XYZ file of C-alpha atoms in Angstrom:
678
model
C 148.625 80.146 139.679
C 147.480 76.518 139.399
C 146.575 75.661 135.787
C 144.802 72.336 136.450
C 141.378 73.871 135.901
C 142.340 74.835 132.351
C 142.282 71.156 131.389
C 138.493 71.544 131.610
C 138.588 74.006 128.696
C 140.160 71.534 126.280
C 138.125 68.528 127.416
C 134.945 70.546 128.097
C 134.774 72.296 124.730
C 135.324 68.922 123.035
C 132.398 67.513 125.029
C 130.233 70.537 124.111
C 131.013 69.981 120.423
C 130.100 66.305 120.807
C 126.853 67.177 122.674
C 127.965 65.042 125.652
C 127.926 65.490 129.423
C 131.254 66.301 131.011
C 132.764 66.275 134.474
C 136.328 66.772 135.653
C 138.118 66.916 139.001
C 140.945 69.471 139.131
C 141.611 68.290 142.700
C 142.149 64.701 141.569
C 144.354 65.775 138.656
C 146.403 68.060 140.865
C 146.975 65.256 143.370
C 148.310 63.013 140.614
C 150.600 65.661 139.121
C 151.922 66.704 142.535
C 152.816 63.104 143.350
C 154.532 62.806 139.962
C 156.510 66.011 140.634
C 157.944 64.466 143.811
C 159.867 62.035 141.619
C 160.770 64.499 138.855
C 163.907 66.522 138.209
C 165.354 68.943 135.651
C 163.055 70.385 132.975
C 160.276 67.934 133.885
C 160.232 69.219 137.474
C 160.350 72.852 136.338
C 157.376 72.334 134.008
C 155.352 70.574 136.708
C 156.100 73.211 139.341
C 155.163 76.036 136.949
C 151.930 74.270 135.959
C 150.991 73.657 139.608
C 151.867 77.212 140.672
C 154.701 76.350 143.081
C 158.179 77.839 143.289
C 159.911 74.708 144.618
C 159.144 71.099 145.511
C 159.019 71.738 149.277
C 156.284 74.345 148.772
C 154.348 71.943 146.539
C 154.639 69.088 149.044
C 153.517 71.361 151.888
C 150.475 72.506 149.869
C 149.667 68.876 148.991
C 149.914 67.869 152.654
C 147.518 70.692 153.569
C 144.960 69.575 150.966
C 145.353 65.961 152.092
C 144.824 66.948 155.734
C 141.650 68.840 154.799
C 140.266 65.940 152.771
C 140.883 63.523 155.645
C 138.699 65.572 158.013
C 135.861 66.036 155.493
C 133.329 63.288 156.335
C 131.599 63.642 152.939
C 134.802 62.877 151.052
C 137.111 59.887 150.858
C 140.411 59.989 148.992
C 143.027 57.338 148.331
C 146.272 57.249 146.367
C 148.467 54.324 145.479
C 151.764 53.626 143.740
C 151.828 50.267 141.970
C 155.473 49.486 141.211
C 156.953 46.535 139.351
C 158.970 44.113 141.456
C 162.054 44.840 139.374
C 161.992 48.542 140.297
C 163.199 49.920 143.623
C 161.781 53.300 144.648
C 164.024 55.867 146.318
C 163.322 55.932 150.094
C 162.915 59.747 150.108
C 160.342 59.554 147.280
C 158.437 56.785 149.022
C 158.372 58.581 152.401
C 157.331 61.939 150.889
C 154.653 60.210 148.803
C 153.186 58.734 152.000
C 153.537 61.802 154.257
C 152.559 64.628 151.876
C 150.376 62.816 149.326
C 148.862 59.923 151.289
C 150.104 57.452 148.680
C 150.985 53.924 149.757
C 153.167 51.570 147.693
C 152.240 48.115 146.398
C 154.600 45.740 144.623
C 153.099 44.062 141.528
C 154.377 41.924 138.652
C 153.821 43.846 135.404
C 156.331 41.668 133.500
C 154.659 38.305 134.077
C 151.131 39.124 135.347
C 150.111 42.428 133.741
C 146.374 41.617 133.698
C 146.489 40.628 137.373
C 148.042 44.051 138.071
C 145.165 45.638 136.103
C 142.691 43.819 138.333
C 144.508 44.968 141.483
C 144.511 48.640 140.444
C 140.821 48.371 139.482
C 140.026 46.876 142.911
C 141.845 49.768 144.590
C 139.818 52.342 142.601
C 136.532 50.505 143.161
C 137.119 50.274 146.893
C 138.156 53.947 147.168
C 135.012 55.092 145.280
C 132.655 52.804 147.205
C 132.045 50.706 144.104
C 131.020 53.643 141.898
C 133.903 53.217 139.431
C 134.614 49.684 138.308
C 136.970 48.208 135.715
C 138.405 51.600 134.766
C 141.523 50.025 133.297
C 140.903 47.491 130.548
C 142.872 44.221 130.245
C 145.829 44.756 127.939
C 146.379 48.362 129.062
C 149.489 47.389 131.027
C 152.304 45.710 129.122
C 155.522 43.956 130.127
C 157.468 47.229 129.901
C 155.167 49.019 132.384
C 157.188 49.891 135.477
C 154.982 52.038 137.674
C 151.362 53.214 137.934
C 150.310 56.215 140.052
C 146.597 56.114 140.857
C 144.238 58.162 142.986
C 140.502 58.021 143.545
C 138.014 60.279 145.278
C 134.450 59.651 146.438
C 132.070 62.441 147.494
C 128.620 61.781 148.943
C 126.462 64.399 150.655
C 122.806 65.068 151.349
C 121.139 68.420 150.716
C 120.852 70.794 153.646
C 117.304 71.499 152.455
C 116.056 68.305 150.834
C 114.108 68.381 147.575
C 110.751 66.704 148.248
C 110.033 63.888 145.789
C 106.394 64.975 145.345
C 107.681 68.295 143.930
C 109.778 66.568 141.252
C 108.283 67.346 137.834
C 108.995 66.178 134.308
C 109.797 69.099 132.048
C 111.417 69.804 128.718
C 115.190 70.275 128.625
C 116.468 72.213 125.590
C 119.677 70.817 124.107
C 122.299 72.965 122.378
C 121.438 71.585 118.936
C 117.830 72.753 119.245
C 116.373 69.351 120.089
C 114.463 68.697 123.303
C 114.122 65.911 125.852
C 111.786 65.412 128.820
C 113.629 64.850 132.123
C 112.698 64.936 135.853
C 113.394 68.302 137.533
C 114.006 68.792 141.245
C 111.840 71.686 142.430
C 112.025 73.873 145.533
C 110.631 77.413 145.079
C 111.461 79.743 147.947
C 114.439 81.496 149.483
C 117.891 80.503 148.157
C 121.313 82.009 147.776
C 121.305 83.126 144.156
C 122.762 85.872 141.968
C 122.279 87.166 138.430
C 125.264 88.448 136.416
C 123.604 90.058 133.408
C 126.837 91.652 132.180
C 128.504 88.233 132.061
C 125.449 86.413 130.799
C 124.567 83.861 133.490
C 122.804 83.168 136.789
C 124.174 81.267 139.797
C 122.243 79.153 142.305
C 123.940 77.906 145.472
C 122.618 74.670 146.977
C 124.080 73.756 150.349
C 124.779 70.244 151.581
C 124.079 69.205 155.144
C 126.932 70.043 157.522
C 127.646 66.754 159.273
C 130.481 65.262 161.293
C 131.995 61.799 160.970
C 129.147 60.477 163.153
C 126.615 61.551 160.498
C 124.988 64.060 162.840
C 124.419 67.719 161.940
C 127.384 69.725 163.174
C 127.547 73.515 162.934
C 131.350 73.548 162.710
C 131.550 70.757 160.119
C 132.887 71.612 156.631
C 130.367 73.522 154.534
C 129.996 72.101 151.032
C 127.679 73.419 148.351
C 126.848 72.974 144.689
C 126.997 76.072 142.489
C 124.769 75.867 139.421
C 125.803 78.268 136.624
C 122.907 78.837 134.181
C 123.736 80.759 130.970
C 121.046 83.293 130.103
C 121.398 82.325 126.424
C 120.722 78.673 125.621
C 123.980 78.480 123.650
C 126.034 80.340 126.263
C 127.656 77.344 128.008
C 130.956 77.671 126.145
C 131.334 81.320 127.221
C 130.657 80.466 130.875
C 133.181 77.603 130.737
C 135.798 79.909 129.220
C 135.391 82.443 132.034
C 135.429 79.735 134.713
C 138.781 78.274 133.603
C 140.634 81.448 132.572
C 139.678 83.992 135.265
C 141.516 83.407 138.583
C 139.103 82.434 141.377
C 136.162 83.001 139.024
C 134.015 80.287 140.587
C 134.456 81.572 144.151
C 133.970 85.175 143.070
C 130.539 84.217 141.742
C 129.309 82.679 144.992
C 126.005 84.447 145.837
C 126.351 86.762 148.827
C 122.680 87.101 149.742
C 119.427 85.160 149.737
C 116.822 85.760 147.056
C 113.244 84.662 146.540
C 113.697 82.095 143.735
C 110.475 80.936 142.103
C 110.310 78.730 140.189
C 113.523 76.986 141.293
C 114.188 73.826 139.325
C 117.305 71.744 138.629
C 117.263 68.520 136.591
C 118.156 65.206 138.188
C 121.143 63.671 136.448
C 123.470 60.706 136.552
C 126.380 60.122 134.187
C 130.077 59.336 133.902
C 132.749 60.850 131.671
C 136.355 60.115 130.827
C 139.155 62.321 129.554
C 142.658 61.948 128.201
C 144.424 64.154 130.747
C 147.831 63.518 129.191
C 146.808 64.891 125.805
C 145.151 67.955 127.336
C 148.176 68.668 129.533
C 150.540 68.434 126.556
C 148.377 71.001 124.698
C 148.695 73.319 127.712
C 152.501 73.168 127.583
C 153.114 70.393 130.105
C 154.715 67.989 127.658
C 157.999 66.896 129.258
C 156.610 64.100 131.507
C 154.945 62.439 128.486
C 157.955 62.631 126.143
C 160.251 59.541 126.290
C 163.196 61.696 125.186
C 162.541 64.638 127.564
C 161.057 63.083 130.711
C 163.240 63.156 133.812
C 161.753 61.079 136.641
C 165.150 60.188 138.085
C 164.156 61.080 141.670
C 161.502 58.372 141.714
C 163.495 55.148 141.455
C 167.017 53.913 142.109
C 167.362 51.327 139.349
C 165.824 52.452 136.047
C 166.705 51.658 132.456
C 169.293 53.887 130.733
C 166.422 55.612 128.924
C 164.692 56.354 132.239
C 160.962 56.540 133.022
C 158.255 58.592 131.342
C 154.465 58.901 131.619
C 152.914 56.863 128.812
C 149.302 57.822 129.656
C 147.257 59.829 132.147
C 143.476 59.505 132.207
C 140.667 60.494 134.504
C 137.161 59.092 134.822
C 134.400 60.767 136.822
C 130.847 59.861 137.750
C 128.067 61.859 139.416
C 124.485 61.356 140.553
C 122.186 64.187 141.709
C 118.703 63.429 143.091
C 116.245 64.563 145.778
C 118.494 63.306 148.600
C 121.780 64.864 147.545
C 124.849 64.155 145.423
C 127.230 61.278 144.924
C 130.303 62.116 142.872
C 133.561 60.390 142.065
C 136.540 62.559 141.086
C 133.946 65.212 140.350
C 133.271 68.916 139.988
C 130.026 69.972 138.391
C 127.872 72.835 137.028
C 124.218 72.767 135.871
C 121.072 74.961 135.490
C 118.515 76.896 137.595
C 116.774 80.307 137.429
C 117.062 82.930 140.184
C 115.046 86.084 140.944
C 115.611 88.811 143.565
C 113.462 89.192 146.663
C 112.767 91.946 149.215
C 115.398 92.938 151.788
C 114.651 91.469 155.238
C 113.890 93.906 158.081
C 116.840 94.994 160.203
C 117.114 93.651 163.751
C 116.746 96.147 166.626
C 119.860 98.156 167.579
C 122.291 96.734 170.095
C 124.698 98.778 172.192
C 128.389 97.793 172.156
C 130.635 100.005 174.282
C 133.799 98.245 175.472
C 134.247 100.391 178.564
C 135.291 97.590 180.911
C 137.612 94.529 180.566
C 137.077 92.557 177.376
C 138.653 89.738 175.373
C 139.626 89.740 171.716
C 140.721 87.222 169.082
C 142.272 87.593 165.636
C 141.194 84.787 163.335
C 141.376 83.737 159.698
C 137.665 83.825 158.944
C 137.390 81.159 156.228
C 139.244 78.398 158.103
C 138.517 79.721 161.620
C 142.217 79.722 162.514
C 142.880 81.563 165.785
C 146.060 83.614 165.387
C 145.856 85.546 168.659
C 143.667 85.548 171.746
C 143.919 88.117 174.530
C 142.204 90.567 176.832
C 142.582 94.216 177.849
C 142.494 95.530 181.447
C 144.585 98.760 181.532
C 146.637 97.995 184.640
C 146.994 101.295 188.014
C 144.050 81.432 176.211
C 147.134 78.959 175.477
C 145.107 78.255 178.325
C 142.734 79.131 181.073
C 145.787 78.965 183.371
C 147.843 81.776 181.818
C 144.838 84.018 181.116
C 143.328 83.682 184.582
C 146.719 84.412 186.178
C 146.902 87.652 184.182
C 143.388 88.593 185.344
C 144.393 88.003 188.975
C 147.469 90.202 188.476
C 145.376 92.973 186.812
C 147.625 92.853 183.731
C 146.991 92.853 180.000
C 147.465 89.506 178.265
C 147.930 88.211 174.728
C 148.846 84.756 173.529
C 149.210 82.933 170.179
C 147.892 79.346 170.186
C 149.092 79.033 166.578
C 152.729 79.773 167.495
C 152.631 77.455 170.512
C 151.177 74.676 168.379
C 153.883 75.191 165.744
C 156.619 74.888 168.375
C 155.112 71.796 169.994
C 154.527 70.119 166.606
C 158.177 70.675 165.657
C 159.283 69.284 169.032
C 157.032 66.232 168.522
C 158.792 65.398 165.246
C 161.868 64.441 167.272
C 160.046 62.766 170.173
C 159.474 59.085 170.920
C 157.952 56.821 173.561
C 155.779 58.377 176.281
C 156.879 61.894 175.276
C 155.569 61.326 171.751
C 152.304 59.836 173.022
C 151.682 62.766 175.374
C 152.394 65.358 172.703
C 150.246 63.667 170.049
C 147.349 63.458 172.503
C 147.777 67.118 173.486
C 147.863 68.241 169.828
C 144.894 66.064 168.850
C 146.682 63.804 166.347
C 146.592 60.025 166.136
C 150.092 59.606 164.723
C 153.131 61.666 163.724
C 152.389 61.516 159.979
C 148.962 63.059 160.569
C 150.494 65.788 162.733
C 153.179 66.584 160.135
C 150.581 66.728 157.353
C 148.418 69.103 159.416
C 151.462 71.244 160.239
C 152.416 71.414 156.568
C 148.870 72.533 155.790
C 148.990 75.310 158.387
C 152.417 76.366 157.123
C 151.121 76.581 153.549
C 148.180 78.697 154.744
C 150.453 81.090 156.648
C 152.818 81.407 153.678
C 149.848 82.372 151.484
C 148.493 85.021 153.884
C 149.948 88.448 152.942
C 149.057 89.989 156.330
C 151.105 87.389 158.184
C 154.777 86.483 158.257
C 155.991 83.381 160.080
C 159.479 82.007 160.594
C 160.889 79.042 162.495
C 164.461 77.976 163.116
C 166.519 75.365 164.948
C 169.685 76.714 166.601
C 171.918 73.672 167.055
C 175.207 73.409 168.895
C 178.150 72.479 166.660
C 178.784 69.333 168.689
C 175.334 67.926 167.837
C 174.241 66.435 164.515
C 170.530 66.132 163.714
C 169.057 63.029 162.137
C 168.577 63.658 158.364
C 164.925 62.540 158.465
C 164.174 64.938 161.349
C 165.939 67.825 159.613
C 164.124 67.264 156.291
C 160.703 66.922 157.979
C 161.373 70.058 160.066
C 162.025 72.012 156.859
C 159.248 70.509 154.703
C 156.378 70.293 157.209
C 157.285 73.007 159.728
C 159.330 75.528 157.712
C 162.151 75.282 160.245
C 165.722 75.555 158.974
C 168.797 74.597 160.985
C 171.582 76.983 162.041
C 174.853 75.788 163.570
C 175.939 77.843 166.613
C 178.440 77.641 169.455
C 176.597 77.468 172.785
C 179.626 76.070 174.571
C 181.951 79.028 173.965
C 179.654 81.884 172.840
C 176.278 81.459 174.561
C 175.529 85.201 174.747
C 176.415 85.619 171.064
C 173.926 82.872 170.264
C 171.284 84.662 172.367
C 171.941 87.756 170.267
C 171.564 85.679 167.064
C 168.247 84.210 168.222
C 167.042 87.694 169.170
C 168.062 88.944 165.744
C 166.070 86.157 164.099
C 162.965 87.011 166.176
C 163.360 90.737 165.546
C 163.651 90.237 161.799
C 160.664 87.849 161.692
C 158.457 90.312 163.618
C 159.565 93.362 161.638
C 161.368 94.764 164.673
C 158.331 94.553 166.971
C 159.929 92.042 169.357
C 163.531 92.721 170.336
C 165.822 91.236 172.991
C 163.318 88.532 173.948
C 166.114 86.317 175.318
C 168.186 88.005 178.011
C 171.974 87.517 178.292
C 172.692 84.557 180.544
C 169.492 82.681 179.592
C 171.385 80.318 177.300
C 174.123 78.294 179.036
C 177.277 76.561 177.850
C 175.524 73.189 178.200
C 172.573 74.250 176.013
C 172.407 71.942 173.005
C 169.449 73.185 170.957
C 166.925 76.046 170.790
C 163.681 75.873 168.796
C 162.365 79.332 167.980
C 159.435 80.638 165.967
C 158.030 84.111 165.464
C 154.922 85.520 163.838
C 154.097 89.052 162.710
C 150.545 90.129 161.795
C 149.789 93.542 160.317
C 146.488 94.507 158.703
C 144.317 97.560 158.094
C 140.650 97.795 159.029
C 138.311 97.126 156.114
C 136.185 99.964 157.506
C 138.558 102.503 158.976
C 137.872 104.221 162.299
C 137.918 107.948 161.565
C 140.326 109.794 163.856
C 137.877 112.640 164.475
C 135.491 110.077 166.052
C 138.116 108.969 168.593
C 137.032 110.187 172.022
C 138.452 110.117 175.537
C 136.224 108.146 177.933
C 136.398 106.261 181.221
C 137.543 102.625 181.325
C 136.486 100.700 184.459
C 139.162 98.344 185.838
C 138.436 95.143 187.753
C 139.471 96.716 191.079
C 136.766 99.435 190.621
C 139.306 102.147 189.780
C 138.977 104.077 186.515
C 141.301 105.494 183.872
C 140.624 107.837 180.961
C 141.700 106.326 177.605
C 141.026 107.064 173.898
C 138.129 105.069 172.375
C 137.767 104.220 168.683
C 134.150 104.925 167.668
C 132.089 103.784 164.681
C 128.299 103.468 165.190
C 126.499 101.608 162.382
C 126.185 98.135 160.859
C 128.568 95.532 162.311
C 128.605 91.799 162.889
C 127.723 91.337 166.547
C 125.946 89.024 168.983
C 124.704 89.130 172.556
C 124.766 86.255 175.083
C 125.877 86.631 178.726
C 128.492 88.723 176.998
C 128.627 90.680 173.753
C 130.780 89.930 170.708
C 131.823 92.452 168.066
C 133.462 91.350 164.820
C 135.734 93.886 163.089
C 137.040 92.874 159.667
C 140.486 93.652 158.281
C 140.983 94.663 154.668
C 141.247 91.722 152.230
C 144.458 92.340 150.279
C 146.846 90.293 148.175
C 150.651 90.215 148.318
C 150.696 93.305 146.078
C 148.817 95.286 148.737
C 145.777 95.729 146.501
C 142.227 94.723 147.443
C 141.577 91.117 146.397
C 138.199 89.435 146.838
C 139.911 86.033 146.897
C 142.407 87.030 149.627
C 142.187 85.586 153.169
C 139.606 87.245 155.413
C 140.939 88.184 158.859
C 138.916 89.772 161.644
C 139.177 90.764 165.279
C 136.561 89.445 167.708
C 136.007 91.620 170.786
C 134.335 89.838 173.728
C 132.746 92.264 176.207
C 131.350 90.824 179.475
C 128.038 92.389 180.481
C 129.207 92.342 184.107
C 132.324 94.410 184.735
C 133.929 91.517 186.655
C 132.836 88.869 184.148
C 136.061 88.477 182.139
C 137.107 85.251 183.891
C 133.749 83.609 183.025
C 133.983 84.713 179.390
C 137.509 83.341 179.097
C 136.256 79.966 180.335
C 133.147 79.876 178.078
C 134.572 81.217 174.836
C 136.853 78.228 174.231
C 133.840 75.918 173.916
C 130.977 77.980 172.476
C 132.057 80.777 170.105
C 129.220 82.261 168.015
C 128.743 85.356 165.872
C 125.594 86.752 164.319
C 124.618 89.925 162.489
C 123.082 92.941 164.243
C 123.057 96.747 164.196
C 125.502 98.119 166.763
C 125.028 101.667 168.050
C 126.889 103.108 169.806
C 130.059 101.151 168.989
C 133.213 102.059 170.945
C 136.434 100.113 171.483
C 139.508 101.500 173.293
C 142.832 101.896 171.496
C 145.535 99.734 173.064
C 149.145 98.695 172.626
C 151.034 96.283 174.868
C 153.165 93.127 175.021
C 152.995 90.165 177.380
C 154.964 87.031 178.139
C 153.768 83.592 179.249
C 155.573 80.604 180.796
C 154.200 78.088 178.293
C 156.162 75.196 179.784
C 154.666 75.681 183.232
C 151.146 75.996 181.867
C 151.548 72.897 179.672
C 152.809 70.863 182.609
C 149.717 71.856 184.612
C 147.574 70.621 181.694
C 149.204 67.171 181.752
C 151.913 67.643 179.097
C 154.855 67.145 181.422
C 157.051 64.504 179.762
C 159.005 66.853 177.439
C 159.946 69.067 180.400
C 161.104 66.312 182.766
C 164.828 65.399 182.564
C 163.981 61.847 183.653
C 160.944 61.400 181.352
C 161.761 63.319 178.160
C 162.410 61.127 175.117
C 163.699 63.201 172.194
C 165.717 60.381 170.682
C 164.423 61.183 167.213
C 166.625 64.277 167.066
C 170.364 63.496 167.213
């Protein structure tokens, strides 16, 4: 569990007592602490890891890289981190490289000893630039002294417009009731109508969800852009803010659990306009929460940060955070900010149900297993009952009348690991194929995906590098393979025991897939001149959220592409499902949301299977081509609803398919450049 949010309890209750506005960014604080942990050791590292909810530094760096990768693709958000180090101090190369790759922090050399105020000005310029001029002169002259050795700084700027704009002519001045019983007249944004809202009478508050416009980096509305919203928590009692704050910071995933799940008729619907800034002593709050070692000159151990430190070592003399926010009719501008305000919500009538839609998968169809929240495709396949890496592999399987399944996630993981050791034209081809501008971006994205997979209880993933004893990997490649790709190196003897190595690789795959895939590599596949094998394996196992009852399973005819038929068992469950109809039909079947303890958890990842059923019996090839560019799912009543039971395995020549798609350099003996490996 990450305890950063609990800082808001100490600072927030102090602000409530002082009758002052308050804002805090747990994301900004976490970024700073995670960067600090990269240079920590001993008790200081243990305290930081425990506070940030990580078991070891590699896990923390992978999680940080994932968050960084997400922030970089969010057009509404800009984030920057910097390390300002005195010229007399020399940072360890491994700290500096990890700070850049996993935390996005660049290093600047400054002169604290002779020009401390000039260093203050430089850090202030960095923060001002990163927040688009919203935060200026955060650090006062005289804050840095001659003994200052290093400053870690980060800044975040969020700007978004409302999805449904508040019209200025609806803005009204009304009375706002303060906690001390006094009142003040302020302008209120007003938009009565349908909103996502919920009332939690037992907990004593209401929640209003206000969505921001989903836009891409070009500023245009984009349906697949990140979906941001503001949640406004309104205590039912005027003095209930402290109780709501306590629940928000102490209950795991409390904020996300309170997200309204349905639209309500909200009238009146009014939220005050506001603009303010606040500052907190993060160091003092962290020490009260038990994270005291980094701030204690006698206990701090930051020995993994620099090579040449004083005998006493380094410690954190201060940690502060300043935030600013502005909310008006257009939207929100926030700097290092997370916010909660006020608005009433009332329930409305249930909308009429759409007309029934039939969904009977009695001819060839396609399916996908995805992580719903992040839209990660784990598996994509189709079912034919024989008598999408790519369009290439899938269409070949259709021609051969065979079942087909493929994991784009596993292929991407293998290619990303291979890219880490590539250079020249091979590197350029692989980066272009994987959609990354440079290797650091690719490694950060891979670390993010790895962190996601490690957090998903339904999924197990493993990667390994089997290396011949005569070959020695570059240390930087080996460390990046472990940190960003979860791949650990095993020394084997291809030259003298190739078949034994094949058995070892098969054992690794079998163990990673819980025995589902065995003897994948046949004896004789690996030769005496083989130098290295990259292997990964993924195992997904989940139960339906809404189980198919066995007594509803019925034998029915399945129509093959060649016009022959076969009788197979069909799972059946008529009723409410997520479904849509285009030139094909799509059915969405959810898996149970469970945690690592196997118990239902509302905050657990949400997996589902998408079943694509062509309306024409020979339409599978067209669906396979279309679905990669225009996936869509909507809600409808599905009756009848029947899907056949199936179980099969398939194999694809990924190298051949990739070469046909233009990624040929890694597979050409004369063109491959993997000089970043040995």
